[in-house]
XYZ file of N, CA and C in Angstrom:
213
model
N 28.450 9.015 -32.390
C 28.066 8.131 -33.489
C 26.534 8.134 -33.429
N 25.784 8.048 -34.598
C 24.551 8.200 -34.694
C 24.105 6.586 -34.987
N 23.045 6.066 -34.232
C 22.745 4.748 -34.557
C 21.232 4.681 -34.692
N 20.744 4.135 -35.825
C 19.438 3.852 -36.139
C 19.085 2.315 -35.483
N 17.893 2.213 -34.828
C 17.477 1.066 -34.120
C 16.264 0.490 -34.982
N 16.565 -0.689 -35.548
C 15.713 -1.518 -36.404
C 15.115 -2.646 -35.857
N 13.718 -2.820 -35.843
C 12.996 -4.171 -35.222
C 13.424 -5.118 -36.288
N 14.282 -6.207 -35.935
C 14.678 -7.269 -36.852
C 13.465 -8.118 -37.331
N 12.409 -8.101 -36.606
C 11.273 -8.917 -37.195
C 10.480 -8.306 -38.323
N 10.437 -6.984 -38.119
C 9.615 -6.228 -39.217
C 10.446 -5.280 -39.953
N 11.492 -5.040 -39.616
C 12.456 -3.944 -40.468
C 12.011 -2.550 -40.176
N 11.233 -2.339 -39.351
C 10.566 -0.888 -38.852
C 11.672 -0.263 -38.185
N 11.765 0.911 -38.490
C 12.615 2.019 -37.585
C 11.791 2.244 -36.128
N 12.551 1.825 -35.121
C 11.692 1.974 -33.863
C 12.511 3.078 -32.986
N 13.731 3.427 -33.592
C 14.222 4.538 -32.644
C 15.720 4.902 -33.308
N 16.324 5.914 -32.605
C 17.630 6.318 -32.947
C 18.351 6.954 -31.738
N 19.556 6.755 -31.621
C 20.462 7.304 -30.686
C 21.757 7.919 -31.030
N 22.221 8.905 -30.152
C 23.477 9.421 -30.393
C 24.511 9.001 -29.171
N 25.649 8.508 -29.510
C 26.676 7.918 -28.589
C 28.058 8.630 -28.704
N 28.515 9.221 -27.667
C 29.788 9.666 -27.733
C 30.772 8.619 -28.183
N 31.707 9.010 -28.962
C 32.797 7.877 -29.282
C 34.242 8.270 -28.740
N 34.186 9.392 -28.017
C 35.510 9.826 -27.252
C 34.956 10.741 -26.190
N 35.892 10.939 -25.265
C 35.494 11.948 -24.114
C 35.367 13.168 -24.799
N 33.985 13.977 -24.278
C 33.499 14.964 -24.961
C 32.975 15.963 -23.662
N 33.580 17.012 -23.405
C 33.233 17.923 -22.394
C 33.016 16.993 -20.869
N 33.946 16.290 -20.729
C 33.818 15.406 -19.420
C 32.891 14.215 -19.631
N 32.270 13.974 -20.588
C 31.200 12.868 -20.949
C 32.021 11.822 -21.316
N 32.069 10.415 -20.741
C 32.799 9.401 -21.235
C 32.367 8.939 -22.527
N 33.378 8.285 -23.313
C 33.058 7.647 -24.504
C 32.118 6.340 -24.349
N 31.191 6.368 -25.230
C 30.303 5.327 -25.088
C 28.890 5.502 -24.409
N 28.762 6.903 -23.805
C 27.652 7.520 -23.404
C 26.664 7.948 -24.422
N 25.400 7.472 -24.050
C 24.261 7.909 -24.947
C 23.779 9.219 -24.591
N 23.715 10.184 -25.561
C 23.748 11.588 -25.177
C 22.382 12.028 -25.757
N 21.847 11.396 -26.650
C 20.428 11.563 -27.123
C 19.728 10.435 -27.588
N 18.344 10.389 -27.591
C 17.684 9.164 -28.222
C 16.307 9.502 -28.434
N 15.921 8.891 -29.467
C 14.415 9.069 -29.917
C 13.541 7.833 -30.065
N 12.557 7.470 -29.601
C 11.640 6.469 -29.799
C 10.645 6.639 -30.818
N 10.558 5.849 -31.823
C 9.450 5.955 -32.857
C 8.167 4.965 -32.499
N 7.137 5.578 -32.426
C 5.951 4.737 -32.216
C 4.874 5.091 -33.381
N 3.935 4.185 -33.566
C 3.062 4.394 -34.516
C 1.678 3.759 -34.032
N 0.562 4.265 -34.615
C -0.733 3.845 -34.174
C -1.726 3.865 -35.526
N -2.638 3.206 -35.680
C -3.495 3.381 -36.787
C -4.899 4.057 -36.167
N -5.100 5.173 -36.889
C -6.287 5.825 -36.467
C -7.084 6.030 -37.762
N -8.501 6.334 -37.479
C -9.476 6.424 -38.575
C -9.287 7.800 -39.351
N -8.885 8.810 -38.471
C -8.695 10.189 -39.202
C -7.568 10.861 -38.429
N -6.887 11.793 -39.172
C -5.814 12.688 -38.447
C -6.517 13.563 -37.652
N -5.927 13.725 -36.293
C -6.765 14.630 -35.435
C -6.700 16.049 -35.914
N -7.605 16.683 -35.640
C -7.695 18.368 -36.122
C -6.571 19.143 -35.596
N -6.130 18.738 -34.283
C -5.105 19.372 -33.761
C -3.782 19.340 -34.492
N -3.645 18.103 -35.163
C -2.557 18.000 -35.963
C -2.579 18.579 -37.364
N -3.725 18.437 -37.979
C -4.100 19.187 -39.187
C -3.821 20.544 -39.027
N -4.294 21.046 -37.915
C -4.311 22.737 -37.830
C -2.633 23.208 -37.850
N -1.781 22.434 -37.390
C -0.451 22.803 -37.431
C 0.537 22.253 -38.356
N -0.037 21.287 -39.183
C 0.731 20.710 -40.146
C 1.224 21.639 -41.359
N 2.378 21.470 -41.905
C 2.966 22.285 -42.816
C 3.175 21.137 -43.959
N 2.476 21.736 -45.195
C 2.433 20.881 -46.419
C 3.591 21.401 -47.283
N 4.535 20.604 -47.726
C 5.727 21.091 -48.667
C 5.547 20.426 -49.872
N 6.030 21.066 -50.929
C 6.142 20.509 -52.345
C 7.549 20.062 -52.574
N 7.949 18.750 -52.783
C 9.224 18.440 -52.858
C 9.414 17.657 -54.244
N 10.469 18.057 -54.883
C 10.813 17.400 -56.113
C 12.424 16.879 -56.224
N 12.571 15.788 -56.788
C 13.910 15.166 -57.004
C 14.419 15.584 -58.278
N 15.569 16.067 -58.232
C 16.402 16.588 -59.420
C 16.958 15.230 -60.160
N 17.338 15.496 -61.452
C 17.973 14.227 -62.092
C 19.248 13.843 -61.493
N 20.029 14.722 -60.746
C 21.195 14.373 -59.955
C 20.946 13.700 -58.634
N 19.629 13.676 -58.179
C 19.345 12.969 -56.878
C 19.032 13.951 -55.970
N 19.322 15.166 -56.034
C 19.178 16.201 -54.937
C 17.488 16.454 -54.882
N 17.235 16.607 -53.726
C 15.889 16.944 -53.523
C 15.508 18.334 -52.871
N 14.556 19.191 -53.440
C 14.281 20.493 -53.020
C 12.944 20.565 -52.687
N 12.713 21.233 -51.499
C 11.288 21.496 -50.883
C 10.964 22.766 -50.726
N 9.732 23.111 -50.980
C 9.261 24.604 -50.651
C 7.921 24.442 -50.002
N 7.655 25.179 -49.085
C 6.387 25.280 -48.288
C 5.357 25.783 -49.228
C-alpha cells in the first residue's frame, strides 16, 4: 500500500511510505518497506550545483487530460 503523509495544519506533503498488505518474501504484512521524507527551505538562489545537473522538460496537457513531456 502506498500512503501519502500530509501535515494536517498546512496541507503540505511531508512524506510517503510503502507498506506491505500481505506476507511478501517473508516480510510480515504491515511492514514499512520504503519511505521518503520531504523537506523544504527558502533560499535566495538555486545553488549552481543544482542548476548544473537540472533537466528542463517541456510538458503539455492534451484535451483528454494526458500529459506528455519532452526534454
